[in-house]
mmCIF file with all atom_site columns, C-alpha atoms and ligand atoms in Angstrom:
data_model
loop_
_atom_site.group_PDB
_atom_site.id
_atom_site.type_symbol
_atom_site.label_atom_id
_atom_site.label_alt_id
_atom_site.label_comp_id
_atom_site.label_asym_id
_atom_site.label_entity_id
_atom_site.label_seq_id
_atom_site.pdbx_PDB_ins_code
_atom_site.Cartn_x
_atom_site.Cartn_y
_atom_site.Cartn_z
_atom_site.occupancy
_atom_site.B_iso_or_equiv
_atom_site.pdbx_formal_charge
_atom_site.auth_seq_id
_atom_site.auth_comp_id
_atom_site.auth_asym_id
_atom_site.auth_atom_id
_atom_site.pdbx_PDB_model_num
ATOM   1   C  CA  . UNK A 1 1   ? 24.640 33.516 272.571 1.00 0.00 ? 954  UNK A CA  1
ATOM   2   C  CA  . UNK A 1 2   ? 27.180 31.016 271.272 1.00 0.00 ? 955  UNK A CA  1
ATOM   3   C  CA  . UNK A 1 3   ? 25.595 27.315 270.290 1.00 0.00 ? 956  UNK A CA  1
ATOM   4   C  CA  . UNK A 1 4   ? 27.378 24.533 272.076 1.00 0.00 ? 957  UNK A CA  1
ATOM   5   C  CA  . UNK A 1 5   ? 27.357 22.427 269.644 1.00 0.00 ? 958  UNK A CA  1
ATOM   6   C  CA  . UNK A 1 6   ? 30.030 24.558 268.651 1.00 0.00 ? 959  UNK A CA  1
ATOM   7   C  CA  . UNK A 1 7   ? 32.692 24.018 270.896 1.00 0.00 ? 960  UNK A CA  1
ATOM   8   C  CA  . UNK A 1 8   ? 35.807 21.899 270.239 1.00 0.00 ? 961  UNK A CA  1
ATOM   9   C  CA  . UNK A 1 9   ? 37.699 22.222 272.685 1.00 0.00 ? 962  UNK A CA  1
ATOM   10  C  CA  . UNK A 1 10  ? 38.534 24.359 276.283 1.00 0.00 ? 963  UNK A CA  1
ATOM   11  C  CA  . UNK A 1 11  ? 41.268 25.350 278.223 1.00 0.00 ? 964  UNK A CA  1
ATOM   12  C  CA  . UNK A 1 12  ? 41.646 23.764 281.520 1.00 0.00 ? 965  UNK A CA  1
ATOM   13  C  CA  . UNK A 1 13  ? 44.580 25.084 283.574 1.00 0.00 ? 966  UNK A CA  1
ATOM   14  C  CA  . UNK A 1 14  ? 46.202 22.622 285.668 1.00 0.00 ? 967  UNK A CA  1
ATOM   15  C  CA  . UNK A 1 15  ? 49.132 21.852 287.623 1.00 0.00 ? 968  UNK A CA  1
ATOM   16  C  CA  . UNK A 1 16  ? 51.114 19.230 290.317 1.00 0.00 ? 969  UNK A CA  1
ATOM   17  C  CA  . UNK A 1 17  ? 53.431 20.319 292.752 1.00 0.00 ? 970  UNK A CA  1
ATOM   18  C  CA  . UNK A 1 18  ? 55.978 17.854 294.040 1.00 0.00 ? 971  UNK A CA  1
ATOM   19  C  CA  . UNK A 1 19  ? 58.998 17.779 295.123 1.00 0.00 ? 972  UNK A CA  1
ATOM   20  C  CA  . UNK A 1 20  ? 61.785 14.513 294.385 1.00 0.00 ? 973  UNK A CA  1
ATOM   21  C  CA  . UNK A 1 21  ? 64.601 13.720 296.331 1.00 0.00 ? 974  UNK A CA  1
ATOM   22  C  CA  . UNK A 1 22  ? 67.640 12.320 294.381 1.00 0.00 ? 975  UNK A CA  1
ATOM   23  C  CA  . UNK A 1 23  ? 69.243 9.466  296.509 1.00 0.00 ? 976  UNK A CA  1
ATOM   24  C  CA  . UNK A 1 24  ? 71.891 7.107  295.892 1.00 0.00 ? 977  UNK A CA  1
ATOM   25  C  CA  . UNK A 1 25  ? 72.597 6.652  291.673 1.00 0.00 ? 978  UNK A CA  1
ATOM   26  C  CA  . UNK A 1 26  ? 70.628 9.500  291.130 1.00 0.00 ? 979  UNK A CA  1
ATOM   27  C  CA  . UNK A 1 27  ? 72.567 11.827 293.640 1.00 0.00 ? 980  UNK A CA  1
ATOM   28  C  CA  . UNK A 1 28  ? 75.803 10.633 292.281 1.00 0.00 ? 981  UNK A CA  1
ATOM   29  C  CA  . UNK A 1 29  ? 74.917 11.681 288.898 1.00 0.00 ? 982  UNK A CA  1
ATOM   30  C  CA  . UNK A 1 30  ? 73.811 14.644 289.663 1.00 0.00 ? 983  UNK A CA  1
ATOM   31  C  CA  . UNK A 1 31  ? 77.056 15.888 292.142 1.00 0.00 ? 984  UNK A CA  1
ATOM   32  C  CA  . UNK A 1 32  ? 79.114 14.725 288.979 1.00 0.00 ? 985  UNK A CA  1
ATOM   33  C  CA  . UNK A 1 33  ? 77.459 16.643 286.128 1.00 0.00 ? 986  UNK A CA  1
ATOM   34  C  CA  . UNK A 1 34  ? 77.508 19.842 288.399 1.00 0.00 ? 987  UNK A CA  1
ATOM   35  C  CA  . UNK A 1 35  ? 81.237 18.908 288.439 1.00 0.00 ? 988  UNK A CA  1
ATOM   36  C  CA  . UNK A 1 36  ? 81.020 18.746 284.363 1.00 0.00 ? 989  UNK A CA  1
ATOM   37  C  CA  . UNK A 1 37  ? 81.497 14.782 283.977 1.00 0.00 ? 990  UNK A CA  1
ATOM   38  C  CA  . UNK A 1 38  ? 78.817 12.104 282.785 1.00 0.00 ? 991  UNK A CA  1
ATOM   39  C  CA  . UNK A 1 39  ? 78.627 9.024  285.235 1.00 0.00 ? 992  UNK A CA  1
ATOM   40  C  CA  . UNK A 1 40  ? 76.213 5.696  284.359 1.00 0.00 ? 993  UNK A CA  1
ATOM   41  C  CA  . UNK A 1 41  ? 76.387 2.546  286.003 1.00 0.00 ? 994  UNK A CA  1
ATOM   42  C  CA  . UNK A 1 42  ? 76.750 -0.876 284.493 1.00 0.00 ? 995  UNK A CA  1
ATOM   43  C  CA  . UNK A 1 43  ? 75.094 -3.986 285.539 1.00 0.00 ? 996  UNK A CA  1
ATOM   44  C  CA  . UNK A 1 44  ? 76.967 -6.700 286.758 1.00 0.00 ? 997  UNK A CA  1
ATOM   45  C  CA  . UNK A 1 45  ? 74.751 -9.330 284.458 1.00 0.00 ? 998  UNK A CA  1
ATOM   46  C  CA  . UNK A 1 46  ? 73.796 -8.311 281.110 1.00 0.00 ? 999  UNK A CA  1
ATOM   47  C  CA  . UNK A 1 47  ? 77.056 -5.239 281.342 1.00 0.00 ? 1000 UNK A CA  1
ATOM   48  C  CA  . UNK A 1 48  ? 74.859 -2.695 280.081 1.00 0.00 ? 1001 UNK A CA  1
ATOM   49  C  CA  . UNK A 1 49  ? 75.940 0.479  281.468 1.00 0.00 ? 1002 UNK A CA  1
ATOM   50  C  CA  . UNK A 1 50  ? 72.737 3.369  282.176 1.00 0.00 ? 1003 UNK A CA  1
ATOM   51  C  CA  . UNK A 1 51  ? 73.411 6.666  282.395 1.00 0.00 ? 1004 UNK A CA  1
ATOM   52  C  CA  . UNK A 1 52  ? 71.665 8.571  283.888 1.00 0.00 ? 1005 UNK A CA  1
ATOM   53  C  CA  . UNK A 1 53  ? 71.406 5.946  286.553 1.00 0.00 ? 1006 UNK A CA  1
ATOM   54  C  CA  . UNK A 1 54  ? 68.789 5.309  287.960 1.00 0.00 ? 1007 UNK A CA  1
ATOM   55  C  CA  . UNK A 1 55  ? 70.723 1.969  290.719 1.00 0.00 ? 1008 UNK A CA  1
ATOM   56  C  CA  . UNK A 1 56  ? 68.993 -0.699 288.898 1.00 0.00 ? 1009 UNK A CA  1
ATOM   57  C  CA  . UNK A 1 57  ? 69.395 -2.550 285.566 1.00 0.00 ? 1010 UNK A CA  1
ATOM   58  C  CA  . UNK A 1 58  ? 65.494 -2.763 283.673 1.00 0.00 ? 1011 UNK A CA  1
ATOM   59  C  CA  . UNK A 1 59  ? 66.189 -6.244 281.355 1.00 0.00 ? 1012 UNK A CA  1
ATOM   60  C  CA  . UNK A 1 60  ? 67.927 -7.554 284.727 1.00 0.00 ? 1013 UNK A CA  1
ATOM   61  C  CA  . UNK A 1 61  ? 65.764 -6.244 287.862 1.00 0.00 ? 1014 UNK A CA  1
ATOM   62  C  CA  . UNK A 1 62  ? 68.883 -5.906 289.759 1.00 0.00 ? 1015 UNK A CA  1
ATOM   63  C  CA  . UNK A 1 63  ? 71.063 -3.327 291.472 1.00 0.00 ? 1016 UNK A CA  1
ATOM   64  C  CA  . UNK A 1 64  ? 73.431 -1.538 289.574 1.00 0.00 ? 1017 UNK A CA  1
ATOM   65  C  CA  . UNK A 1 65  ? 76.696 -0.393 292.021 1.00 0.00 ? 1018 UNK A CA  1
ATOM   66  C  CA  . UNK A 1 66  ? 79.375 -0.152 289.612 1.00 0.00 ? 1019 UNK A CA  1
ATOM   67  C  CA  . UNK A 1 67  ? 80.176 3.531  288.500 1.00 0.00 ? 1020 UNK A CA  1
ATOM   68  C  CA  . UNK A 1 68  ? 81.533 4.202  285.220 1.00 0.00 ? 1021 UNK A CA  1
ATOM   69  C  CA  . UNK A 1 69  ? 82.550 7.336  283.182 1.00 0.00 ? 1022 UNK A CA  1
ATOM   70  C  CA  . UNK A 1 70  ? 80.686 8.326  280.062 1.00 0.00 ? 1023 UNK A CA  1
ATOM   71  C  CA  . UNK A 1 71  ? 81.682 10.661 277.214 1.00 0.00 ? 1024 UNK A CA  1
ATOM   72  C  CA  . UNK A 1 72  ? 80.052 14.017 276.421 1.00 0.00 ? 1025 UNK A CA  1
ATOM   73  C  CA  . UNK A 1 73  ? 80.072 13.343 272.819 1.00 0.00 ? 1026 UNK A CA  1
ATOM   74  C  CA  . UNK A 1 74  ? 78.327 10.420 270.900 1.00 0.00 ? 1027 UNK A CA  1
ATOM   75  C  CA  . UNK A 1 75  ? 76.032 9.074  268.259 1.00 0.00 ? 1028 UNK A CA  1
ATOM   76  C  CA  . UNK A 1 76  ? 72.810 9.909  266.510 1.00 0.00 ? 1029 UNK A CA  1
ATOM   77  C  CA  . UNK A 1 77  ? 70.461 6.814  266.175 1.00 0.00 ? 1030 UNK A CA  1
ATOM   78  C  CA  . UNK A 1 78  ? 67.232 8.543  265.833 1.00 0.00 ? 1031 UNK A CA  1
ATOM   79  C  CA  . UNK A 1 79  ? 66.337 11.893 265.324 1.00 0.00 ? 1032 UNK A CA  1
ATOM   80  C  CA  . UNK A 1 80  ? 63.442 13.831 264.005 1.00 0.00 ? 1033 UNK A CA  1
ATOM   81  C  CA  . UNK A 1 81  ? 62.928 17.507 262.679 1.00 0.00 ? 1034 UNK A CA  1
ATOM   82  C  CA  . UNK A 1 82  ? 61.107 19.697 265.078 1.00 0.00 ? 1035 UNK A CA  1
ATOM   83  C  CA  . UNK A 1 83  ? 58.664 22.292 262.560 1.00 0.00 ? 1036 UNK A CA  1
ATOM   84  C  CA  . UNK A 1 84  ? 55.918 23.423 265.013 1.00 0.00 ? 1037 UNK A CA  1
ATOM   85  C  CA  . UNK A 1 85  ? 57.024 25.285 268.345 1.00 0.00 ? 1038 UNK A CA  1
ATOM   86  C  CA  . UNK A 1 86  ? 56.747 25.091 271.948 1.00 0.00 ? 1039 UNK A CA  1
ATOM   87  C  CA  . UNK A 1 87  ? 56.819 26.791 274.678 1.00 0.00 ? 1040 UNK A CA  1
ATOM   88  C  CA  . UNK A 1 88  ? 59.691 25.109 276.942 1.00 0.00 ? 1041 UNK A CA  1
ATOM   89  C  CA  . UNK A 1 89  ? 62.211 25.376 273.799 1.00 0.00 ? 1042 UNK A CA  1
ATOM   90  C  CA  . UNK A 1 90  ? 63.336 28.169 272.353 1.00 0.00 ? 1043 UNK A CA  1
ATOM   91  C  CA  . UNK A 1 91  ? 64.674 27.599 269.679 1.00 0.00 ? 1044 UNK A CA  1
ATOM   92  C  CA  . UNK A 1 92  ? 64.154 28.740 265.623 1.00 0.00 ? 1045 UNK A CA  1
ATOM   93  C  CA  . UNK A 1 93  ? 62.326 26.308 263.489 1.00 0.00 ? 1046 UNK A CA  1
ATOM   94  C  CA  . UNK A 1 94  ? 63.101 24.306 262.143 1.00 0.00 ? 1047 UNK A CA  1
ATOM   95  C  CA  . UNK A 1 95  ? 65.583 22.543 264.556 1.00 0.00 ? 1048 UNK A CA  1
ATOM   96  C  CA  . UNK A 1 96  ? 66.616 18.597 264.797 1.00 0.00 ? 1049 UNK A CA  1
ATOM   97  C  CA  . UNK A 1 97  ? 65.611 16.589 268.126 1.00 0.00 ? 1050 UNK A CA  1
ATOM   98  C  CA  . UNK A 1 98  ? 68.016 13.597 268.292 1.00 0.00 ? 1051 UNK A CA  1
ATOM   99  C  CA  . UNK A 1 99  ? 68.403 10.591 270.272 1.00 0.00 ? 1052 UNK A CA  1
ATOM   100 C  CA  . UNK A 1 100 ? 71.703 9.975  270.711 1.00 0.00 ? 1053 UNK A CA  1
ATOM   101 C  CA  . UNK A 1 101 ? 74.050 7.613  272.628 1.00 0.00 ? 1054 UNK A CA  1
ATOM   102 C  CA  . UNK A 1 102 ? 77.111 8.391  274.591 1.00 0.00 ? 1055 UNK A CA  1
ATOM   103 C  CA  . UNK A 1 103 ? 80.111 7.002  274.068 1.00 0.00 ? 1056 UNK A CA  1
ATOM   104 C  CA  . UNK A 1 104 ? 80.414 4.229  277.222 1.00 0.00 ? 1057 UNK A CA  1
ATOM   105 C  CA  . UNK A 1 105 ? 76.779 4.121  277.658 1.00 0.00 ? 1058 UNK A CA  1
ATOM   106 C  CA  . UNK A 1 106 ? 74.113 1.865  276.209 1.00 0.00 ? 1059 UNK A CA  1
ATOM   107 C  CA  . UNK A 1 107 ? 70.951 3.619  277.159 1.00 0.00 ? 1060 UNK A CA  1
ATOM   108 C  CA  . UNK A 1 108 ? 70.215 7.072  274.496 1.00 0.00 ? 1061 UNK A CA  1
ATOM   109 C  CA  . UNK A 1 109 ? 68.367 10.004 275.192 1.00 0.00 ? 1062 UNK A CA  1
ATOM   110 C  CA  . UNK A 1 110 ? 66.569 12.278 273.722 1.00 0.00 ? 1063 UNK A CA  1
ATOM   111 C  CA  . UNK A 1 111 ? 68.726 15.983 273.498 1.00 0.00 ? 1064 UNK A CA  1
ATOM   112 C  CA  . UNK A 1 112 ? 68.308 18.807 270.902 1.00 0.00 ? 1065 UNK A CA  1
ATOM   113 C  CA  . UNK A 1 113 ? 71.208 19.000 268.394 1.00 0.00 ? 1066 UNK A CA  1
ATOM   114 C  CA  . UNK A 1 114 ? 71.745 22.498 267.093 1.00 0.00 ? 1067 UNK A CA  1
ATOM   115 C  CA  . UNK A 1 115 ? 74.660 24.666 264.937 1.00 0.00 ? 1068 UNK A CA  1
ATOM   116 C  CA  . UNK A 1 116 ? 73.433 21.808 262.008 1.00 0.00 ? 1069 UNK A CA  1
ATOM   117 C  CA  . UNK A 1 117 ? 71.082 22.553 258.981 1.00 0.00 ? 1070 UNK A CA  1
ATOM   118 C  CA  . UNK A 1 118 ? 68.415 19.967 260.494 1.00 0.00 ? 1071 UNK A CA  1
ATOM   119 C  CA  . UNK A 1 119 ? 68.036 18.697 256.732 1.00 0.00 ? 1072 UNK A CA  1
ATOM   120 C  CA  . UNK A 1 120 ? 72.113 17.308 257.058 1.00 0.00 ? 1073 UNK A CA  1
ATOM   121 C  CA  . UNK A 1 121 ? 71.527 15.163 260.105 1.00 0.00 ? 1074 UNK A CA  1
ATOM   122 C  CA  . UNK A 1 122 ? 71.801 11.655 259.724 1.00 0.00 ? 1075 UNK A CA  1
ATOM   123 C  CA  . UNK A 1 123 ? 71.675 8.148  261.613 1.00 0.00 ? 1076 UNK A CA  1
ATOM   124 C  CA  . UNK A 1 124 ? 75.392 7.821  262.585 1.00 0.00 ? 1077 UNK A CA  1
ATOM   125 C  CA  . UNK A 1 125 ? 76.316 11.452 262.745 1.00 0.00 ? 1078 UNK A CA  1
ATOM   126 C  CA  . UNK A 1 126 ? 78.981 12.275 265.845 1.00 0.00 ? 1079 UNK A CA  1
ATOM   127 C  CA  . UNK A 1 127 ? 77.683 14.460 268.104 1.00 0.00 ? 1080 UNK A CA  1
ATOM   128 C  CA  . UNK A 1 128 ? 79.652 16.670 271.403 1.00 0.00 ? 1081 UNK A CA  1
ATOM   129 C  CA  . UNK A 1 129 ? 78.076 17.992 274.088 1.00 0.00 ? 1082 UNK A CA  1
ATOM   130 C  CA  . UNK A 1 130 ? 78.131 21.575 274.553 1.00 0.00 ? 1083 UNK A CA  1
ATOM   131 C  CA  . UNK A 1 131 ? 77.884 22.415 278.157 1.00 0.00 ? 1084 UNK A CA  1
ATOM   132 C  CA  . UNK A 1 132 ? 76.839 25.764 280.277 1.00 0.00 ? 1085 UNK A CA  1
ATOM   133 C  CA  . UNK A 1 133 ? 80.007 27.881 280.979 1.00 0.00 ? 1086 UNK A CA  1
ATOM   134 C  CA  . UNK A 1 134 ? 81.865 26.383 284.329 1.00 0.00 ? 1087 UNK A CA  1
ATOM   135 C  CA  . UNK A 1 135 ? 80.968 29.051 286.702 1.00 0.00 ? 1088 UNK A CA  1
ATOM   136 C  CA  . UNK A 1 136 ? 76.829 28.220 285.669 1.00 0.00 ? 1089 UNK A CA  1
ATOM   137 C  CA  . UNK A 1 137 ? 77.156 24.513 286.313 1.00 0.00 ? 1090 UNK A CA  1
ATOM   138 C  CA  . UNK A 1 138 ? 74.420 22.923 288.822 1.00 0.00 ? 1091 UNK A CA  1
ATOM   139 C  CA  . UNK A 1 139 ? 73.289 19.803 289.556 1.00 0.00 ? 1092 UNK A CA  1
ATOM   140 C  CA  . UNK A 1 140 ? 70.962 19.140 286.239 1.00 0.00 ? 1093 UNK A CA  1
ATOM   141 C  CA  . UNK A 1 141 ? 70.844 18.331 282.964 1.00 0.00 ? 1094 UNK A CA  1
ATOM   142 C  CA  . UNK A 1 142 ? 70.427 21.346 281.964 1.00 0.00 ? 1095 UNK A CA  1
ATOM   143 C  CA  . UNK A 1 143 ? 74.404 21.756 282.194 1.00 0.00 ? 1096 UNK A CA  1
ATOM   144 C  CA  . UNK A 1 144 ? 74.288 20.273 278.623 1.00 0.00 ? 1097 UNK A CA  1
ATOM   145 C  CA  . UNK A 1 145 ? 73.032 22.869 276.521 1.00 0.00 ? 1098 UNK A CA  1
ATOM   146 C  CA  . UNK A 1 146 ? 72.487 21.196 273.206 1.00 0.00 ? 1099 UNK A CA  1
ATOM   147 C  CA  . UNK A 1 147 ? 74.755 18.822 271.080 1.00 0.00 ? 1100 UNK A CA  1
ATOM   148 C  CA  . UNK A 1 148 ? 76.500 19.514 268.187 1.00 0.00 ? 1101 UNK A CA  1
ATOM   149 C  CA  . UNK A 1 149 ? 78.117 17.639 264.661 1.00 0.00 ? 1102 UNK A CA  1
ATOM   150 C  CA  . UNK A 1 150 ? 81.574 16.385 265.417 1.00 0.00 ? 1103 UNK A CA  1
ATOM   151 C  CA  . UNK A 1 151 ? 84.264 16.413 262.839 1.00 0.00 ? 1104 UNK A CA  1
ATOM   152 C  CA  . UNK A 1 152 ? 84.527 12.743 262.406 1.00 0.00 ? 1105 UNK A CA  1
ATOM   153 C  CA  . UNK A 1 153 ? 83.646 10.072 259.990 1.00 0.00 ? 1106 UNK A CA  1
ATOM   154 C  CA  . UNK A 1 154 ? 79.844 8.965  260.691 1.00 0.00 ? 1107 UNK A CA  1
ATOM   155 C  CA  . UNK A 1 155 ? 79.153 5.667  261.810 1.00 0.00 ? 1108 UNK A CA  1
ATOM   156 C  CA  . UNK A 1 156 ? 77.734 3.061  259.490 1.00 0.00 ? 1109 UNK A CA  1
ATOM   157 C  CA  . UNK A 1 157 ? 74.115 2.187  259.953 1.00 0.00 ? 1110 UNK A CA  1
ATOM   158 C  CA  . UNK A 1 158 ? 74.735 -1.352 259.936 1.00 0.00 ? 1111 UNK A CA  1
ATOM   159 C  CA  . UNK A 1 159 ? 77.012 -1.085 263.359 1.00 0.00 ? 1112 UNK A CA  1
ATOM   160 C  CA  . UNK A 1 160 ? 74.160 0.997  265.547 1.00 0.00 ? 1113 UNK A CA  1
ATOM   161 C  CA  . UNK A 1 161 ? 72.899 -2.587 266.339 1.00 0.00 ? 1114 UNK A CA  1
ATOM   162 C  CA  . UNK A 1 162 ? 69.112 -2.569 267.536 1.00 0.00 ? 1115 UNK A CA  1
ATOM   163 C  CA  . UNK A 1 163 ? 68.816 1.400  268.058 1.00 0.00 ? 1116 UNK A CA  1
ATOM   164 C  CA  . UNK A 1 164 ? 67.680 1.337  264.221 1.00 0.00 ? 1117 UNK A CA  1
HETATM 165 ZN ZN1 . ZN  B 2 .   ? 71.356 -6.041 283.361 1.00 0.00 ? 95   ZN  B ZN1 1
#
């Protein structure tokens, strides 16, 4: 018979089921990047420009209305190198998990960034998109399979403002 004073841990399966319903912002996005375009929408007081949208600004508490088109490539501002694995990616180790942000948006997000030794990314480093072929586009995320280096000069540090 084991001794509980043993045990460290246990398993306990769980799960949620739930179902969300994309309205407004949200929808828009989403009937766009099944099209293969990036939308966000800017604020019409502090100008910051959140994509995805969700209809309101956070610094401002108000609605957001005005649509805008963002880029499918951009910048790395954070990043970190992934050496243990999980089960939703599949991916070799080590790989790089970046936060980057999109040219004509001012909110990042968090996207892996592959076909890079993860030892040669840097703050700065350009980044493209690389989507799902047309014919497998839907309305997700998931459209954007990874990101990848761009062939252009970094940008400096000093210009990534308050990201770093
Ligand atoms: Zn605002």
């Amino acid at each position: 018979m084991n001794d509980p004073s043993e045990v460290k841990a246990i398993v306990t399966p769980t799960s949620l089921s739930y179902r969300w319903v994309a309205t407004g912002a949200q929808a828009e996005f989403l009937n766009e990047i099944a099209r293969g375009r990036l939308i966000g929408q800017r604020c019409p007081r502090c100008e910051k420009v959140y994509c995805p949208p969700s209809g309101n600004c956070a610094r401002c508490g108000i609605a957001t209305r005005e649509t805008v088109e963002v880029q499918d490539r951009g910048t790395v501002i954070t990043f970190c190198v992934v050496r243990v694995p999980s089960e939703n990616i599949d991916v070799p180790l080590p790989y790089c998990s970046a936060n980057i942000l999109l040219d004509g948006s001012d909110m990042p997000f968090i996207a892996l960034l592959l076909e890079v030794d993860p030892e040669r990314v840097r703050l700065g480093m350009r980044v493209e998109a690389v989507w799902k072929p047309a014919e497998e586009l839907g309305p997700t995320f998931e459209n954007i399979r990874y990101f990848r280096p761009l062939a252009e000069p970094d940008v400096p540090v000093e210009q990534l403002g308050d990201w770093v």
